[in-house]
Amino acid sequence: MSTRARVVAPFALASALVLGLSGCSVLEDWGVLNSADSAEEASDATGEAGTDATTEASTGETDAQTGGVDQGLTVPTCDTLYSADLTAQLLAELRTNVGDTSEGNVGYGTTNQDLVPLLTNVRSDLRISCTWYLPASESVSVTSVAIVSGDVLDDVAGVLRGVGAGSAEAGGGTLFTIDSATSDESPDYIATEAHFLVDVPCPASLAEDSCGAWVTTNYAFGKAQPLTLDAARTLGVYSN
């Protein structure tokens, strides 16, 4: 597959996904009413007991949801990947949010075939790749967020250095930039990439000695760096 095909592939996938997307939301309300058997029992209940019961119920709910441990960093949804300002900007440009396109070997924030397998091997609950595209054009951006082991983070940095990506220390991590991710294509066809790598505490579900966050964007006919940095800031892994 040519490099251009790999860049345009997310656009083709995006178009197909947009046509088939539909959704609905279901809201469920639960009510709990405690009653006393008698007026005497009701008068014996103290505010302190009520507070303790509320606290105990809240703690039980939290434990049920998180297993009683801090889950650490979690990946965002495609609706919350970018800041409100950047999301509004993309919508003003009439771009369409396709959602998560991380499937197979396309739909990721990089077209480098040494890096794509590293993303595909990340557990689905620890990665997401969000595609935005401009209808009736080849302008497509994909930003991926992945929580990986320290070894994988080192492998990513090694590949990026090997292809001559520019690098600079930023935000507590390292920002790698590639001004042209499609060197074998026409000079008129431009795609850029920006990768932000930073060490983070390991999530409780990831049994590793060290972990990192990998935020990467591939942008056909656009600048990848602003999208990568905005996503990293929104995720809370970029220190200003």
CSV table of C-alpha atoms in Angstrom, one decimal:
chain,number,residue,atom,x,y,z
A,1,MET,CA,0.0,0.0,0.0
A,2,SER,CA,1.4,3.5,-0.9
A,3,THR,CA,1.9,6.1,1.7
A,4,ARG,CA,-0.8,8.2,0.2
A,5,ALA,CA,-3.2,5.3,0.3
A,6,ARG,CA,-2.5,4.9,3.9
A,7,VAL,CA,-3.3,8.6,4.6
A,8,VAL,CA,-6.5,8.6,2.5
A,9,ALA,CA,-7.6,5.3,3.9
A,10,PRO,CA,-9.0,7.0,7.1
A,11,PHE,CA,-11.0,9.3,4.9
A,12,ALA,CA,-12.6,6.4,3.1
A,13,LEU,CA,-13.3,4.7,6.4
A,14,ALA,CA,-14.6,8.0,7.8
A,15,SER,CA,-17.1,8.4,5.0
A,16,ALA,CA,-18.4,4.9,5.4
A,17,LEU,CA,-18.7,5.3,9.1
A,18,VAL,CA,-20.6,8.7,8.9
A,19,LEU,CA,-23.2,7.1,6.6
A,20,GLY,CA,-23.8,4.3,9.0
A,21,LEU,CA,-23.7,6.2,12.2
A,22,SER,CA,-26.9,6.4,14.3
A,23,GLY,CA,-27.4,6.5,18.0
A,24,CYS,CA,-29.7,7.0,20.9
A,25,SER,CA,-29.5,7.6,24.5
A,26,VAL,CA,-31.4,5.9,27.3
A,27,LEU,CA,-31.9,7.7,30.7
A,28,GLU,CA,-32.8,5.7,33.7
A,29,ASP,CA,-33.8,7.3,37.1
A,30,TRP,CA,-33.7,5.2,40.3
A,31,GLY,CA,-35.4,6.3,43.5
A,32,VAL,CA,-34.9,4.9,47.0
A,33,LEU,CA,-37.4,5.8,49.8
A,34,ASN,CA,-36.6,4.8,53.4
A,35,SER,CA,-39.6,4.7,55.8
A,36,ALA,CA,-39.8,4.2,59.6
A,37,ASP,CA,-42.1,1.6,61.1
A,38,SER,CA,-43.3,4.1,63.6
A,39,ALA,CA,-43.0,7.7,64.6
A,40,GLU,CA,-40.9,6.7,67.5
A,41,GLU,CA,-38.3,5.0,65.3
A,42,ALA,CA,-38.2,8.0,63.0
A,43,SER,CA,-37.5,10.4,65.9
A,44,ASP,CA,-34.7,8.1,67.1
A,45,ALA,CA,-32.8,8.5,63.8
A,46,THR,CA,-30.1,11.2,64.2
A,47,GLY,CA,-28.5,13.4,61.6
A,48,GLU,CA,-25.2,11.7,62.3
A,49,ALA,CA,-26.6,8.3,61.5
A,50,GLY,CA,-28.1,9.7,58.3
A,51,THR,CA,-24.7,11.1,57.3
A,52,ASP,CA,-22.9,7.8,58.0
A,53,ALA,CA,-25.4,5.9,55.9
A,54,THR,CA,-25.1,8.3,53.0
A,55,THR,CA,-21.3,8.1,53.2
A,56,GLU,CA,-21.4,4.3,53.3
A,57,ALA,CA,-23.7,4.1,50.3
A,58,SER,CA,-21.5,6.5,48.3
A,59,THR,CA,-18.4,4.6,49.2
A,60,GLY,CA,-20.0,1.3,48.2
A,61,GLU,CA,-21.0,2.8,44.8
A,62,THR,CA,-17.5,4.1,44.2
A,63,ASP,CA,-16.0,0.7,45.1
A,64,ALA,CA,-18.3,-1.1,42.8
A,65,GLN,CA,-17.4,1.2,39.9
A,66,THR,CA,-13.6,1.3,40.4
A,67,GLY,CA,-12.9,-1.8,42.4
A,68,GLY,CA,-11.9,0.3,45.4
A,69,VAL,CA,-8.6,1.4,43.7
A,70,ASP,CA,-7.4,4.5,41.8
A,71,GLN,CA,-7.7,3.6,38.1
A,72,GLY,CA,-5.2,6.3,37.1
A,73,LEU,CA,-5.1,7.9,33.7
A,74,THR,CA,-7.9,6.9,31.3
A,75,VAL,CA,-8.3,7.6,27.6
A,76,PRO,CA,-10.9,10.2,26.6
A,77,THR,CA,-13.9,9.7,24.2
A,78,CYS,CA,-13.8,11.3,20.7
A,79,ASP,CA,-16.2,13.9,22.0
A,80,THR,CA,-13.9,15.0,24.8
A,81,LEU,CA,-10.5,14.4,23.0
A,82,TYR,CA,-10.0,18.1,22.2
A,83,SER,CA,-10.6,21.3,24.2
A,84,ALA,CA,-13.9,23.1,23.7
A,85,ASP,CA,-12.2,25.8,21.8
A,86,LEU,CA,-10.5,23.5,19.3
A,87,THR,CA,-13.7,21.4,18.9
A,88,ALA,CA,-15.6,24.6,18.1
A,89,GLN,CA,-12.9,25.6,15.6
A,90,LEU,CA,-13.1,22.3,13.8
A,91,LEU,CA,-16.9,22.5,13.6
A,92,ALA,CA,-16.7,26.0,12.3
A,93,GLU,CA,-14.5,24.7,9.5
A,94,LEU,CA,-17.5,22.3,8.7
A,95,ARG,CA,-15.4,19.3,9.7
A,96,THR,CA,-17.1,16.1,10.7
A,97,ASN,CA,-16.3,14.0,13.8
A,98,VAL,CA,-16.4,10.4,12.7
A,99,GLY,CA,-15.5,8.9,16.1
A,100,ASP,CA,-13.1,6.1,16.9
A,101,THR,CA,-11.6,4.6,13.8
A,102,SER,CA,-8.8,2.4,15.3
A,103,GLU,CA,-9.5,-0.8,13.5
A,104,GLY,CA,-7.2,-3.0,11.4
A,105,ASN,CA,-4.1,-1.2,10.0
A,106,VAL,CA,-5.7,2.2,9.2
A,107,GLY,CA,-7.5,4.9,11.1
A,108,TYR,CA,-4.6,5.8,13.5
A,109,GLY,CA,-2.7,9.0,14.2
A,110,THR,CA,0.3,7.8,12.2
A,111,THR,CA,0.9,6.1,8.9
A,112,ASN,CA,4.3,4.8,9.8
A,113,GLN,CA,4.2,1.1,9.3
A,114,ASP,CA,6.7,0.5,12.2
A,115,LEU,CA,4.5,2.5,14.6
A,116,VAL,CA,1.0,1.3,13.5
A,117,PRO,CA,1.5,-2.2,14.9
A,118,LEU,CA,2.6,-0.7,18.3
A,119,LEU,CA,-0.8,1.0,18.4
A,120,THR,CA,-2.8,-1.9,17.2
A,121,ASN,CA,-1.3,-4.1,20.0
A,122,VAL,CA,-2.5,-1.7,22.7
A,123,ARG,CA,-5.5,-2.9,24.6
A,124,SER,CA,-8.7,-1.4,23.2
A,125,ASP,CA,-9.6,0.2,26.6
A,126,LEU,CA,-6.2,1.9,26.7
A,127,ARG,CA,-6.3,3.6,23.3
A,128,ILE,CA,-8.6,5.6,21.0
A,129,SER,CA,-8.1,7.1,17.5
A,130,CYS,CA,-10.5,9.9,16.5
A,131,THR,CA,-10.9,11.0,12.9
A,132,TRP,CA,-12.2,14.4,11.7
A,133,TYR,CA,-12.5,15.1,8.0
A,134,LEU,CA,-13.6,17.9,5.7
A,135,PRO,CA,-16.4,16.6,3.3
A,136,ALA,CA,-15.7,16.6,-0.4
A,137,SER,CA,-11.9,16.8,0.2
A,138,GLU,CA,-8.9,14.8,1.1
A,139,SER,CA,-8.3,16.8,4.3
A,140,VAL,CA,-8.4,14.3,7.2
A,141,SER,CA,-6.9,14.4,10.7
A,142,VAL,CA,-6.6,11.5,13.1
A,143,THR,CA,-5.4,11.8,16.7
A,144,SER,CA,-4.6,8.7,18.7
A,145,VAL,CA,-4.2,8.5,22.4
A,146,ALA,CA,-2.6,5.4,23.9
A,147,ILE,CA,-1.4,4.4,27.4
A,148,VAL,CA,1.6,2.1,26.9
A,149,SER,CA,4.4,0.5,28.8
A,150,GLY,CA,7.7,2.3,29.2
A,151,ASP,CA,9.3,-0.2,26.8
A,152,VAL,CA,6.8,0.6,24.1
A,153,LEU,CA,7.3,4.4,24.7
A,154,ASP,CA,11.0,3.8,24.1
A,155,ASP,CA,10.3,1.9,21.0
A,156,VAL,CA,8.2,4.7,19.6
A,157,ALA,CA,10.9,7.2,20.3
A,158,GLY,CA,13.5,5.0,18.6
A,159,VAL,CA,11.4,4.7,15.4
A,160,LEU,CA,10.8,8.5,15.3
A,161,ARG,CA,14.5,9.2,15.7
A,162,GLY,CA,15.3,6.7,13.1
A,163,VAL,CA,13.1,8.4,10.5
A,164,GLY,CA,14.6,11.8,11.3
A,165,ALA,CA,11.7,13.4,13.1
A,166,GLY,CA,12.4,16.7,14.8
A,167,SER,CA,12.3,16.6,18.6
A,168,ALA,CA,12.1,19.0,21.5
A,169,GLU,CA,11.5,18.8,25.2
A,170,ALA,CA,8.1,20.1,26.0
A,171,GLY,CA,5.4,19.9,28.6
A,172,GLY,CA,7.3,17.4,30.7
A,173,GLY,CA,7.8,15.0,27.8
A,174,THR,CA,9.1,15.0,24.2
A,175,LEU,CA,7.4,16.4,21.1
A,176,PHE,CA,8.4,14.7,17.8
A,177,THR,CA,7.4,16.4,14.5
A,178,ILE,CA,7.4,15.2,10.9
A,179,ASP,CA,6.8,18.0,8.4
A,180,SER,CA,6.1,15.5,5.6
A,181,ALA,CA,4.8,12.1,6.3
A,182,THR,CA,4.3,11.3,2.6
A,183,SER,CA,7.8,11.9,1.1
A,184,ASP,CA,7.1,9.5,-1.8
A,185,GLU,CA,4.1,11.4,-3.0
A,186,SER,CA,3.6,14.5,-5.0
A,187,PRO,CA,5.0,17.7,-3.4
A,188,ASP,CA,1.5,19.0,-3.6
A,189,TYR,CA,0.2,16.3,-1.3
A,190,ILE,CA,1.1,17.2,2.3
A,191,ALA,CA,0.6,15.3,5.5
A,192,THR,CA,2.2,16.1,8.8
A,193,GLU,CA,2.6,14.1,12.0
A,194,ALA,CA,3.3,15.2,15.6
A,195,HIS,CA,3.9,12.7,18.5
A,196,PHE,CA,4.0,13.7,22.2
A,197,LEU,CA,5.5,11.1,24.5
A,198,VAL,CA,5.5,11.5,28.3
A,199,ASP,CA,6.0,9.2,31.3
A,200,VAL,CA,2.8,8.7,33.4
A,201,PRO,CA,1.9,6.5,36.4
A,202,CYS,CA,0.7,3.1,35.3
A,203,PRO,CA,-3.1,2.5,35.5
A,204,ALA,CA,-4.1,-0.1,38.1
A,205,SER,CA,-5.1,-2.5,35.2
A,206,LEU,CA,-1.7,-2.4,33.5
A,207,ALA,CA,0.9,-4.5,35.2
A,208,GLU,CA,4.0,-2.7,34.2
A,209,ASP,CA,6.9,-1.2,36.0
A,210,SER,CA,6.7,2.1,34.0
A,211,CYS,CA,4.1,3.6,31.6
A,212,GLY,CA,3.7,6.4,29.3
A,213,ALA,CA,1.1,8.4,27.3
A,214,TRP,CA,1.5,8.6,23.5
A,215,VAL,CA,-0.5,11.2,21.8
A,216,THR,CA,-0.1,11.4,18.0
A,217,THR,CA,-1.8,13.1,15.1
A,218,ASN,CA,-1.6,12.6,11.3
A,219,TYR,CA,-3.1,15.5,9.4
A,220,ALA,CA,-3.5,15.4,5.6
A,221,PHE,CA,-3.4,19.0,4.3
A,222,GLY,CA,-3.1,20.4,7.8
A,223,LYS,CA,-0.8,21.0,10.8
A,224,ALA,CA,-0.7,18.1,13.2
A,225,GLN,CA,1.1,19.7,16.1
A,226,PRO,CA,-1.7,21.9,17.4
A,227,LEU,CA,-4.1,19.0,17.5
A,228,THR,CA,-1.6,16.8,19.3
A,229,LEU,CA,-0.7,19.4,21.9
A,230,ASP,CA,-4.4,20.3,22.5
A,231,ALA,CA,-5.3,16.7,23.1
A,232,ALA,CA,-2.3,16.2,25.4
A,233,ARG,CA,-3.3,19.3,27.4
A,234,THR,CA,-6.9,18.2,27.6
A,235,LEU,CA,-5.8,14.8,28.8
A,236,GLY,CA,-3.8,16.4,31.5
A,237,VAL,CA,-0.4,15.0,30.5
A,238,TYR,CA,1.1,18.2,29.1
A,239,SER,CA,2.6,20.5,31.8
A,240,ASN,CA,2.5,24.2,30.9
